[in-house]
Short mmCIF file of C-alpha atoms in Angstrom, two decimals:
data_model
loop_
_atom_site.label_atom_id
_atom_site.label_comp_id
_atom_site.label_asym_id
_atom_site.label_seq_id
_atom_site.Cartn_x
_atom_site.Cartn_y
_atom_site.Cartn_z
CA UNK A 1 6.38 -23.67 -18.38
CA UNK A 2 8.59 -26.10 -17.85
CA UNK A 3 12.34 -25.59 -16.66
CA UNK A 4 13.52 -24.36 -13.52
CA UNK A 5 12.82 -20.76 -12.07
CA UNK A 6 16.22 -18.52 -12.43
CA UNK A 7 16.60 -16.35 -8.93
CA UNK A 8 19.19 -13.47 -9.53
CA UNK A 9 20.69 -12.44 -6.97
CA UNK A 10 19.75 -15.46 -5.28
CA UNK A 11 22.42 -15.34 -2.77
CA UNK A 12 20.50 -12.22 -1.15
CA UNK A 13 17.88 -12.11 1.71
CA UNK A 14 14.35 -12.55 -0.57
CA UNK A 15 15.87 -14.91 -3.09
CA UNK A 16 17.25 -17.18 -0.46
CA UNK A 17 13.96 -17.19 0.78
CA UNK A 18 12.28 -17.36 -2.45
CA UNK A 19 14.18 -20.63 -3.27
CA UNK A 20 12.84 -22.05 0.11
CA UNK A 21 9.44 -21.82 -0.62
CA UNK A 22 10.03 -23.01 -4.03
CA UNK A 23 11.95 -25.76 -3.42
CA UNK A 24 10.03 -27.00 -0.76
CA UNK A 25 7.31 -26.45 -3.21
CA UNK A 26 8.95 -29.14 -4.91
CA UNK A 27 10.06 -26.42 -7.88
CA UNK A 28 13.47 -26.64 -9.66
CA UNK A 29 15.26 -23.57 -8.37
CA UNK A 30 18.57 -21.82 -10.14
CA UNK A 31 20.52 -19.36 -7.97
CA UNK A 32 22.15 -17.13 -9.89
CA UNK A 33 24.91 -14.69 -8.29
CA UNK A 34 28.30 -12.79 -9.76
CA UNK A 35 30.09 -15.60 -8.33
CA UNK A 36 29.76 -19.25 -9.41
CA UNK A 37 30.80 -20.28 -5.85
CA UNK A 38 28.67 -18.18 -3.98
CA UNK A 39 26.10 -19.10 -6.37
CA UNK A 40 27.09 -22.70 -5.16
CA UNK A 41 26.80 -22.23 -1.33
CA UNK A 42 23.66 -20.74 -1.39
CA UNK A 43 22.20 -23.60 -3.30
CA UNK A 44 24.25 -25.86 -0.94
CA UNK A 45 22.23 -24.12 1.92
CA UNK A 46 19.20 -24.58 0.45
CA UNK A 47 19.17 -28.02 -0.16
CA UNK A 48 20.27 -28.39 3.35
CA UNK A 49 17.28 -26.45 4.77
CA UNK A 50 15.27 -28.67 2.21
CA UNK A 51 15.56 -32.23 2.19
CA UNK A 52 15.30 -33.10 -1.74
CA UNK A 53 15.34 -29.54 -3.10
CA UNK A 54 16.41 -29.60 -6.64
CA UNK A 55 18.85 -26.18 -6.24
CA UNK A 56 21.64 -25.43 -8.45
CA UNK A 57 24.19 -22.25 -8.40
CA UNK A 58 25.47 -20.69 -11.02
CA UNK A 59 26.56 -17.01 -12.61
CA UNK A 60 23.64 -14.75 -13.14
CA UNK A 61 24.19 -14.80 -17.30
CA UNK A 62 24.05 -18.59 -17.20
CA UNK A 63 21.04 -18.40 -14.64
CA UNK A 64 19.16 -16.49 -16.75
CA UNK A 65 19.06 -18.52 -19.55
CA UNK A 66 17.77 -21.22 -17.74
CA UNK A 67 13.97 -20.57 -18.50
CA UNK A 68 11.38 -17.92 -20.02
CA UNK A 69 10.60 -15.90 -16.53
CA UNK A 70 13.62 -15.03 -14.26
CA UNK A 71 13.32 -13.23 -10.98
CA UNK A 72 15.31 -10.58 -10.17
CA UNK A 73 16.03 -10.17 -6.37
CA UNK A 74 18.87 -7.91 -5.84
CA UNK A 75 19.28 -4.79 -3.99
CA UNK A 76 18.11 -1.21 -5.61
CA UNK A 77 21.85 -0.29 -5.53
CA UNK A 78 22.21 -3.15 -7.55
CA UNK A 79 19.45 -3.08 -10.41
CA UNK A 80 20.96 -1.00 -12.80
CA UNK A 81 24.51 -3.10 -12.55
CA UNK A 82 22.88 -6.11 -12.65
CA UNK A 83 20.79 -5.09 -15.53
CA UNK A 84 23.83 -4.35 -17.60
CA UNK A 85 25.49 -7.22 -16.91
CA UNK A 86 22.53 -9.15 -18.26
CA UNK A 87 21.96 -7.28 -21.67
CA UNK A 88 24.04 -10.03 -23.84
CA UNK A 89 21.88 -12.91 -21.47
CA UNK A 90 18.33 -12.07 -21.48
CA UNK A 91 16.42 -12.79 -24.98
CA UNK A 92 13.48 -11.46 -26.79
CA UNK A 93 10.10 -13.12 -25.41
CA UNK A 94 11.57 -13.44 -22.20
CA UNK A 95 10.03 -11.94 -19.04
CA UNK A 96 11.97 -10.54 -16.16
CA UNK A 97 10.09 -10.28 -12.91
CA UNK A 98 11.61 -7.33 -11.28
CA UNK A 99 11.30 -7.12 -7.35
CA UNK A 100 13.30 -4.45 -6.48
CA UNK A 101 12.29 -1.40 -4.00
CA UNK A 102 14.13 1.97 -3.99
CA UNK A 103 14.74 1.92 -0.35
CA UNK A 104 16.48 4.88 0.93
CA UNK A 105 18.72 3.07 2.72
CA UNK A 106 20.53 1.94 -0.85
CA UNK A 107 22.04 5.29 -0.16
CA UNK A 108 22.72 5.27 3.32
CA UNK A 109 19.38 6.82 4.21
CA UNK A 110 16.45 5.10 5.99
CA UNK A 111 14.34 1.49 5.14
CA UNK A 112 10.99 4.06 6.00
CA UNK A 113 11.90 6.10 3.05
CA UNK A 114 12.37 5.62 -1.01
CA UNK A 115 14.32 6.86 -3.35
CA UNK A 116 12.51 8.66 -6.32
CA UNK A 117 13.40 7.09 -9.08
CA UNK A 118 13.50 8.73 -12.72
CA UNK A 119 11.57 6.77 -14.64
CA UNK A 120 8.64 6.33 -12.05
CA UNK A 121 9.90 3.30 -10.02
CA UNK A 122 12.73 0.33 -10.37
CA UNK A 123 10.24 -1.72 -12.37
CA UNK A 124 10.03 1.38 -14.72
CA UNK A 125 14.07 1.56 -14.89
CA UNK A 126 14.21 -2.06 -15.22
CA UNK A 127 11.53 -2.22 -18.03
CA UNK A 128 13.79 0.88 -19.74
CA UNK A 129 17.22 -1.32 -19.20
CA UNK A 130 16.23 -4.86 -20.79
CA UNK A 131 16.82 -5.90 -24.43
CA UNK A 132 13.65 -5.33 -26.76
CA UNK A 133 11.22 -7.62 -26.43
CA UNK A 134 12.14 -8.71 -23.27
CA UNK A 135 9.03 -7.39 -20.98
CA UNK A 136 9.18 -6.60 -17.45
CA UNK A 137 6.48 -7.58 -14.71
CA UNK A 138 6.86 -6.48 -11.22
CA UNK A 139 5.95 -8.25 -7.74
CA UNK A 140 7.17 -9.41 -4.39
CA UNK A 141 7.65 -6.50 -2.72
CA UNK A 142 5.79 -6.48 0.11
CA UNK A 143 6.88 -10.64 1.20
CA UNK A 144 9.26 -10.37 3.74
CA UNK A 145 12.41 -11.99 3.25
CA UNK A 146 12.26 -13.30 7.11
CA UNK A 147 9.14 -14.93 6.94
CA UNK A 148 9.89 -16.66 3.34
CA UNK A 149 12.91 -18.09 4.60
CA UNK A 150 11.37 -19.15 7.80
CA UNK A 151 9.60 -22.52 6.61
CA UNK A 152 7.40 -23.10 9.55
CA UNK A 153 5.99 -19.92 9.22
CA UNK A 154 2.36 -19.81 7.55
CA UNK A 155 1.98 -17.12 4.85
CA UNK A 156 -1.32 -15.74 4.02
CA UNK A 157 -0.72 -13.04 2.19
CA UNK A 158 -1.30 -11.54 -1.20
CA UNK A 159 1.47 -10.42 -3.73
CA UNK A 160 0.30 -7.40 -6.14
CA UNK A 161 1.71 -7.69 -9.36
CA UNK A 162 2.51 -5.08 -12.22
CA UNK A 163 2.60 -5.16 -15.73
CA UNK A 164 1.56 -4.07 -19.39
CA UNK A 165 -0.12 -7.72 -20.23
CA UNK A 166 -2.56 -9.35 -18.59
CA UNK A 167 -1.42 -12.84 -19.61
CA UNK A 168 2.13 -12.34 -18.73
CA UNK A 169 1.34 -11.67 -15.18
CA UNK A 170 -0.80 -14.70 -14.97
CA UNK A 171 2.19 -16.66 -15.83
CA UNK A 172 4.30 -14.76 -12.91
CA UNK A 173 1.06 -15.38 -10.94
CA UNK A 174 1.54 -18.88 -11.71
CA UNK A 175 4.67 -19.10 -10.61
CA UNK A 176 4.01 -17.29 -7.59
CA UNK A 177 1.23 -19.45 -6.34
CA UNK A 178 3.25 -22.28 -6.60
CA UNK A 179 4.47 -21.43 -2.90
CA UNK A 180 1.34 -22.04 -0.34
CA UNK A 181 -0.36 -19.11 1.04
CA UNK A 182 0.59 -16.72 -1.59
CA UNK A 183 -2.31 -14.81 -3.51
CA UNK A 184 -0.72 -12.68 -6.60
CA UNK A 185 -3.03 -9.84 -7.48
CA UNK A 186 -3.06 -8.08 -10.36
CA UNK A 187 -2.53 -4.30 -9.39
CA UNK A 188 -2.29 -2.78 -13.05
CA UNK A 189 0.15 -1.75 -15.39
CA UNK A 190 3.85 -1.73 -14.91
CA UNK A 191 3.23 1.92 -14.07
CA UNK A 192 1.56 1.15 -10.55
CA UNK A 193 4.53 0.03 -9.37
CA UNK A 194 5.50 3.05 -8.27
CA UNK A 195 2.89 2.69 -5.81
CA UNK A 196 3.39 -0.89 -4.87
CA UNK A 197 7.18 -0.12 -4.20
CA UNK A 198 6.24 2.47 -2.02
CA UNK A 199 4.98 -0.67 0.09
CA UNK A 200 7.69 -1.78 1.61
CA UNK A 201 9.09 1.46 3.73
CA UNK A 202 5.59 1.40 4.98
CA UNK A 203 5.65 -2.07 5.70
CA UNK A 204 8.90 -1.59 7.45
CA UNK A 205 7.58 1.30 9.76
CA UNK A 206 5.14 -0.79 10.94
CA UNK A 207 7.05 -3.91 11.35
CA UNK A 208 9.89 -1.42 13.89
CA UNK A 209 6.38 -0.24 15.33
CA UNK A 210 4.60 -3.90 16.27
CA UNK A 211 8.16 -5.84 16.59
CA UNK A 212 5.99 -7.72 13.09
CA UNK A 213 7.01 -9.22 10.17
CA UNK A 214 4.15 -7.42 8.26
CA UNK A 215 2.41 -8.69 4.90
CA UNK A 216 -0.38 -7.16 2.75
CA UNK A 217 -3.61 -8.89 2.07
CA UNK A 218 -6.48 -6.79 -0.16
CA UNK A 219 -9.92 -7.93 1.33
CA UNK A 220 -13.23 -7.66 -0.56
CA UNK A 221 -11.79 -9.78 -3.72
CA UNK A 222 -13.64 -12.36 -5.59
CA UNK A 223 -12.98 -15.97 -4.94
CA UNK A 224 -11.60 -18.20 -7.58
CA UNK A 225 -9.07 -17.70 -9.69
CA UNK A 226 -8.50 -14.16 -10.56
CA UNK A 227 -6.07 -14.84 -13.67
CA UNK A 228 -8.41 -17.37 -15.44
CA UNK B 1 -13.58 12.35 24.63
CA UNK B 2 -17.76 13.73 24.81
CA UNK B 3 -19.14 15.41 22.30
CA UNK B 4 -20.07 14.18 18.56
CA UNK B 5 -17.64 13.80 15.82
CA UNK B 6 -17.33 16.68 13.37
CA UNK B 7 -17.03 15.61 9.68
CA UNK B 8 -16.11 18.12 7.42
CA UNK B 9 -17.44 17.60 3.90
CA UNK B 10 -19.33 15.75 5.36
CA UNK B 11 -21.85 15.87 2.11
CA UNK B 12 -19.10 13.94 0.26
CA UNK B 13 -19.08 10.37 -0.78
CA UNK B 14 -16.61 9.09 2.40
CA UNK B 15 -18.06 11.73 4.57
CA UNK B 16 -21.71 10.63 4.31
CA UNK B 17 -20.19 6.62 4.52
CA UNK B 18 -18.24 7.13 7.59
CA UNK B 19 -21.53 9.18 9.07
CA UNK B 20 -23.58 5.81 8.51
CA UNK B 21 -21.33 3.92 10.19
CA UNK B 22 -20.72 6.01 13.82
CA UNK B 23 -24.13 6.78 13.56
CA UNK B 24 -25.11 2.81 13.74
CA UNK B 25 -22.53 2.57 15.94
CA UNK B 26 -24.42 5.28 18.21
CA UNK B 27 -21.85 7.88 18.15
CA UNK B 28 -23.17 11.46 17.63
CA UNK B 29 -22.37 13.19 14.13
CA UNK B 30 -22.10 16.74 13.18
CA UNK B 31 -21.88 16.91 9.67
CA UNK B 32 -20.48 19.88 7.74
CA UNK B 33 -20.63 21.65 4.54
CA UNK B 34 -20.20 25.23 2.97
CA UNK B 35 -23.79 25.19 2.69
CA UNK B 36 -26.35 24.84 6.26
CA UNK B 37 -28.94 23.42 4.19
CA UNK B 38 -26.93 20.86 2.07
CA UNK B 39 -25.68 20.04 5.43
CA UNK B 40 -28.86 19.74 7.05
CA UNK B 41 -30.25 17.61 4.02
CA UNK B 42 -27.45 15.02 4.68
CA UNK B 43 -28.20 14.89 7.85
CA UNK B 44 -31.33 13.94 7.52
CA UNK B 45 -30.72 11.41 4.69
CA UNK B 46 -28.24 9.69 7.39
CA UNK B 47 -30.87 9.69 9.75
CA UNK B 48 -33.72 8.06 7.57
CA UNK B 49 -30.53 5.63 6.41
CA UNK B 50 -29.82 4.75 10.57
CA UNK B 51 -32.83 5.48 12.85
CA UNK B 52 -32.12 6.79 16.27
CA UNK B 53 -28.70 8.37 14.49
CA UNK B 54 -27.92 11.53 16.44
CA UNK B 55 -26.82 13.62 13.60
CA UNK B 56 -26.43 17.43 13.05
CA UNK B 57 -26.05 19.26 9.86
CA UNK B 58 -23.84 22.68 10.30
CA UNK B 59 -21.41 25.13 8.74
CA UNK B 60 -18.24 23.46 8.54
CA UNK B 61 -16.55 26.64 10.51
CA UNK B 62 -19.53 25.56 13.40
CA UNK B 63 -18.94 21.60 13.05
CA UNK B 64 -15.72 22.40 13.58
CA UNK B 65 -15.84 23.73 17.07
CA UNK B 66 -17.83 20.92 18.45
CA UNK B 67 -14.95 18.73 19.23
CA UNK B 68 -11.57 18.43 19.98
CA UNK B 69 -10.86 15.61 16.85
CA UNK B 70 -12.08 17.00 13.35
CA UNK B 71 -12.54 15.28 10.01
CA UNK B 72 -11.74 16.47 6.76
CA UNK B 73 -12.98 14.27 4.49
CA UNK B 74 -13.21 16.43 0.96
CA UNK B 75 -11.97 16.02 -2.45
CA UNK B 76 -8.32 17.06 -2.98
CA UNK B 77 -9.15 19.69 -5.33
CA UNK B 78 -11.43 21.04 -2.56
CA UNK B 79 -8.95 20.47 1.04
CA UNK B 80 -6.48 24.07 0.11
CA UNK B 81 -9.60 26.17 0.15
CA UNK B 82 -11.16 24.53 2.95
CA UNK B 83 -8.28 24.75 5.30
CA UNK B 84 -8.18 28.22 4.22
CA UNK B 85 -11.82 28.25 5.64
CA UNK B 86 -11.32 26.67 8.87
CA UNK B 87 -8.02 28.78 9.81
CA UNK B 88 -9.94 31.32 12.01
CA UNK B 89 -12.75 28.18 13.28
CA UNK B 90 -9.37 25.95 14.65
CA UNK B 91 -8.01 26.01 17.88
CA UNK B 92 -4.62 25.11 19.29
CA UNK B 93 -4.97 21.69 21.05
CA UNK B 94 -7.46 20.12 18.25
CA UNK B 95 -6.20 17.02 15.91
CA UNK B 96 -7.21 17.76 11.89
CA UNK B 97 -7.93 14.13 11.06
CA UNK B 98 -6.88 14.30 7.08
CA UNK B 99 -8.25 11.60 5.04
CA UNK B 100 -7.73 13.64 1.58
CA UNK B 101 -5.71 11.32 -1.32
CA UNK B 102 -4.45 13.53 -4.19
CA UNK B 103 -5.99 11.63 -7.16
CA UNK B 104 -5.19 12.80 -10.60
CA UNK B 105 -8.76 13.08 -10.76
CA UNK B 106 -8.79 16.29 -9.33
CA UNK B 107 -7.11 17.83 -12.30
CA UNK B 108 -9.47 15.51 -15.14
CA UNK B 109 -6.58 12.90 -14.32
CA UNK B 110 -6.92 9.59 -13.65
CA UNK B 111 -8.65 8.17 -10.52
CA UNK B 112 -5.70 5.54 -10.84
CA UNK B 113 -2.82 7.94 -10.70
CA UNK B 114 -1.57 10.64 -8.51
CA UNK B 115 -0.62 14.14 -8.37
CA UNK B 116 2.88 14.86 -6.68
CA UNK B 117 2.20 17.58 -3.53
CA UNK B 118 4.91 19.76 -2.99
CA UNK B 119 4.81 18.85 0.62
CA UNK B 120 5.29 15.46 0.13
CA UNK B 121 1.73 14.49 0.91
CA UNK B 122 -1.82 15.80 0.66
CA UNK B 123 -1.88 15.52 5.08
CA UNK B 124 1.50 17.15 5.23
CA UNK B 125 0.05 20.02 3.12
CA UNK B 126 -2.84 20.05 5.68
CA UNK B 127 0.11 20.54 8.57
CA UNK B 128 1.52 23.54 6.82
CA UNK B 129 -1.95 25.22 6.64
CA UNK B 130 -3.82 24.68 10.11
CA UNK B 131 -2.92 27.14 12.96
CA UNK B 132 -0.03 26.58 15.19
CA UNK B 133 -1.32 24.24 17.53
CA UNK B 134 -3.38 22.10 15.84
CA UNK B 135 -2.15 18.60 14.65
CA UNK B 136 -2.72 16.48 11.82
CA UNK B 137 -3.00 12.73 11.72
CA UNK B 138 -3.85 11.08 8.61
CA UNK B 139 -6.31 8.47 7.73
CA UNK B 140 -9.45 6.42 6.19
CA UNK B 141 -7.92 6.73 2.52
CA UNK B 142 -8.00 3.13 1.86
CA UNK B 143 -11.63 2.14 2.92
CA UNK B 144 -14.33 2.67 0.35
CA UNK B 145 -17.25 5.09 0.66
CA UNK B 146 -19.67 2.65 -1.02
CA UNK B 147 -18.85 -0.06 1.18
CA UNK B 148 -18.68 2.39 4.28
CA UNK B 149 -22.34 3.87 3.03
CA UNK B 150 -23.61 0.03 3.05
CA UNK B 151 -24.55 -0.67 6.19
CA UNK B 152 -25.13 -4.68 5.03
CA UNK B 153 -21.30 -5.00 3.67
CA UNK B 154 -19.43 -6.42 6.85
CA UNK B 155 -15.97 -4.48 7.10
CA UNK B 156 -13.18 -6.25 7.73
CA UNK B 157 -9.84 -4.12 7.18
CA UNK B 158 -7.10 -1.65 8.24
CA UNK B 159 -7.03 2.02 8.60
CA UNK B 160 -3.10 3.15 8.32
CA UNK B 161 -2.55 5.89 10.38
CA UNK B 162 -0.17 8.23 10.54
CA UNK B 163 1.07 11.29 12.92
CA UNK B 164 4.04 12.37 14.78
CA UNK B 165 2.64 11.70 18.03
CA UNK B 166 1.12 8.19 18.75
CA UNK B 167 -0.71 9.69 21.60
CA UNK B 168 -2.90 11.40 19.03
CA UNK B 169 -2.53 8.74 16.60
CA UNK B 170 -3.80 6.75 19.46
CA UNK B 171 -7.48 8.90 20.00
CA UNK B 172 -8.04 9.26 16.49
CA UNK B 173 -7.26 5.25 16.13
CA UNK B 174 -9.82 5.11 19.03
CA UNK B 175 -12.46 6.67 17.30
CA UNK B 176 -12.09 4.43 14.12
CA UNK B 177 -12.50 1.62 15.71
CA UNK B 178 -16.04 2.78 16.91
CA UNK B 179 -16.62 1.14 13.62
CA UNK B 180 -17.06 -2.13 13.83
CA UNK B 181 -14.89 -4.32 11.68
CA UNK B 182 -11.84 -1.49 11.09
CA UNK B 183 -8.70 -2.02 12.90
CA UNK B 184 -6.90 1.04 13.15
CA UNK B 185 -2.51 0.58 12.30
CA UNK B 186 0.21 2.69 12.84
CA UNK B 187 1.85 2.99 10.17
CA UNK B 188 4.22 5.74 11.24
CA UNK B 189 4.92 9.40 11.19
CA UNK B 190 2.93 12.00 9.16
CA UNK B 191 5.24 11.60 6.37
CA UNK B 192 4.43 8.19 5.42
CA UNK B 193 0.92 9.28 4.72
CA UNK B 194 2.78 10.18 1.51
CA UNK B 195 2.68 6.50 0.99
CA UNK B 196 -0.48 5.75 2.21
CA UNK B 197 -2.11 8.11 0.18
CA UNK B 198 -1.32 6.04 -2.74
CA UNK B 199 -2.74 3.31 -1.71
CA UNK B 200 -6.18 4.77 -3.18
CA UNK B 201 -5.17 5.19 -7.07
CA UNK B 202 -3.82 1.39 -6.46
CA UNK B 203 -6.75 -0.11 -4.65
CA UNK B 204 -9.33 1.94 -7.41
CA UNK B 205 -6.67 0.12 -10.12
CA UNK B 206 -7.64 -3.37 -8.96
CA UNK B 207 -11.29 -2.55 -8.10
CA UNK B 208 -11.55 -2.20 -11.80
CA UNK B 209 -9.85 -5.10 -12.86
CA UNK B 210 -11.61 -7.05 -10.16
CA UNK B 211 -15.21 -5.22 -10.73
CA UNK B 212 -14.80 -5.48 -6.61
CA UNK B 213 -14.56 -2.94 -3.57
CA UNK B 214 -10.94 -3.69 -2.27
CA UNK B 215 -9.66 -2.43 1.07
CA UNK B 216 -6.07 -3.35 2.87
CA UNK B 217 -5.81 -5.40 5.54
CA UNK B 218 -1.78 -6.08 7.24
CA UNK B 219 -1.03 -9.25 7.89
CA UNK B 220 1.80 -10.79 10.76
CA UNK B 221 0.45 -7.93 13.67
CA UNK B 222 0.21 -8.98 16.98
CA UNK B 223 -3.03 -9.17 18.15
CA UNK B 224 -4.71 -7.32 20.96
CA UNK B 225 -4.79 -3.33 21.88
CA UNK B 226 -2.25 -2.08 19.60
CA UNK B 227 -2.31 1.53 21.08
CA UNK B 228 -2.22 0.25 24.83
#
């Protein structure tokens, strides 16, 4: 694919840090936020954290028009606004890679706990919110937003990955791997991501337990590459 | 703590894996069943598996006397009606060690889906049934029988735990690491376990896609005595 990768919401914790990674990855990045100068400034910190990034800021619609697969990295409280802002931008064969988790907290209530969401999971209510023909994949949950950010700090960890089509979530996977020490996995169907959401609370009990910025890895995989 | 470790349903698939394992690991075993003889008959299959095992086969309601820490390892379909069996063998003071995942299996479901528990979670259903006095912690749901039952497959993973006391979090996490190779986590109070429960229809989702026997390992801990 070529193109840079869109980031909405890319002003927030994980996209920021997405963008690192990326960038330093030597990847064209596009930071997409409600506002064109806050889209600006967080590209502007980027490149500053990354000698030679290729960053640029602009509004989410513009953003996402920028390639084929666009993150989206915003808040749960967010999704559903965000969504509907995007239903003129995104087009048919597009994929949206939806990383949202239904904290609790989006509604004052705790990080350890999720919100049950209607259709299943955000990835489910993101899937039911797009155009037609625009599919959803899910993934990065479980990647703190800490550690991506923090460039010195190694990842080894694996990213599980949700969708209805194998070969769209090798593309994701793709994508994903670009940033070192990142194994995407594919976990199943879009459905699964209820389950996959549910990460992150746990993640985040542990992490107040062990003072820990927490990742998953699944052990007794094949070697190679798993999307071939 | 003396005495062996009681498994109840212990005939079962993780049961009869996590026997192997304490057993090479020269811990004493009681396993239990509905049935003395089936009981007895996997006893002695665990000790032709592990010589020198010391390994009893008993009535569950008699396994389940012979230590303070008690194992239910049984099918969902099957933990109601054995908690109903084990009210009058419990005593106030023990820990119920649940390790039962609510696969939609139970109900000619899916093995990669889930049933919703009123309680929230298959181990907080377990609280609500034992005797006053007795405490559940959750655990084991993510490692694999067949890879437990194969003594030649080097383990190298997590056990999330969860409880509402990490003093008994603590012993149980103590006897799982009798194994060698599992690291036992604590991954927060009993109520998470509604999260780490699901972890089995996911892992069982990728084992299929992977043809592999996947188990979770965290990433980012500390290392050392995490229950010091």
């Amino acid at each position: 694919m070529a193109g840079p990768i869109p980031i909405i919401g890319g002003t927030g914790a994980l996209g920021a840090g997405l963008a690192r990674r990326w960038a330093k990855a030597g990847t064209p990045i596009v930071l997409g936020s409600r506002s064109a100068e806050r889209a600006e400034e967080a590209a502007a910190r980027v490149r500053e954290d990354v000698p030679g990034a290729e960053v640029e800021g602009l509004l989410n619609e513009e953003a996402t028009q920028r390639a084929e697969i666009v993150f989206l990295t915003v808040p749960f409280r967010a999704q559903s606004e965000n969504l509907n802002n995007l239903r003129e931008a995104l087009r048919p064969g597009q994929i949206l890679v939806d990383c949202t988790v239904p904290l609790a907290a989006a509604v004052s209530g705790k990080a350890t706990r999720s919100l049950g969401v209607w259709q299943g999971s955000a990835a489910q209510q993101a899937q039911e919110m797009v155009p037609e023909g625009v599919t959803v994949v899910s993934a990065l949950h479980t990647v703190g937003a800490p550690t991506l950010a923090d460039l010195d700090a190694e990842l080894g960890e694996d990213i599980l990955v949700c969708g209805d089509r194998k070969a769209d979530k090798a593309r994701v996977a793709g994508l994903i791997e670009l940033v070192p020490g990142l194994r995407a996995v594919n976990a199943g169907p879009l459905e699964m991501s209820r389950i996959v959401e549910q990460l992150t609370p746990m993640l985040i009990s542990v992490n107040v337990r062990y003072k820990a910025h927490a990742g998953i890895r699944l052990t007794g995989l094949p070697d190679g590459d798993h999307w071939a």
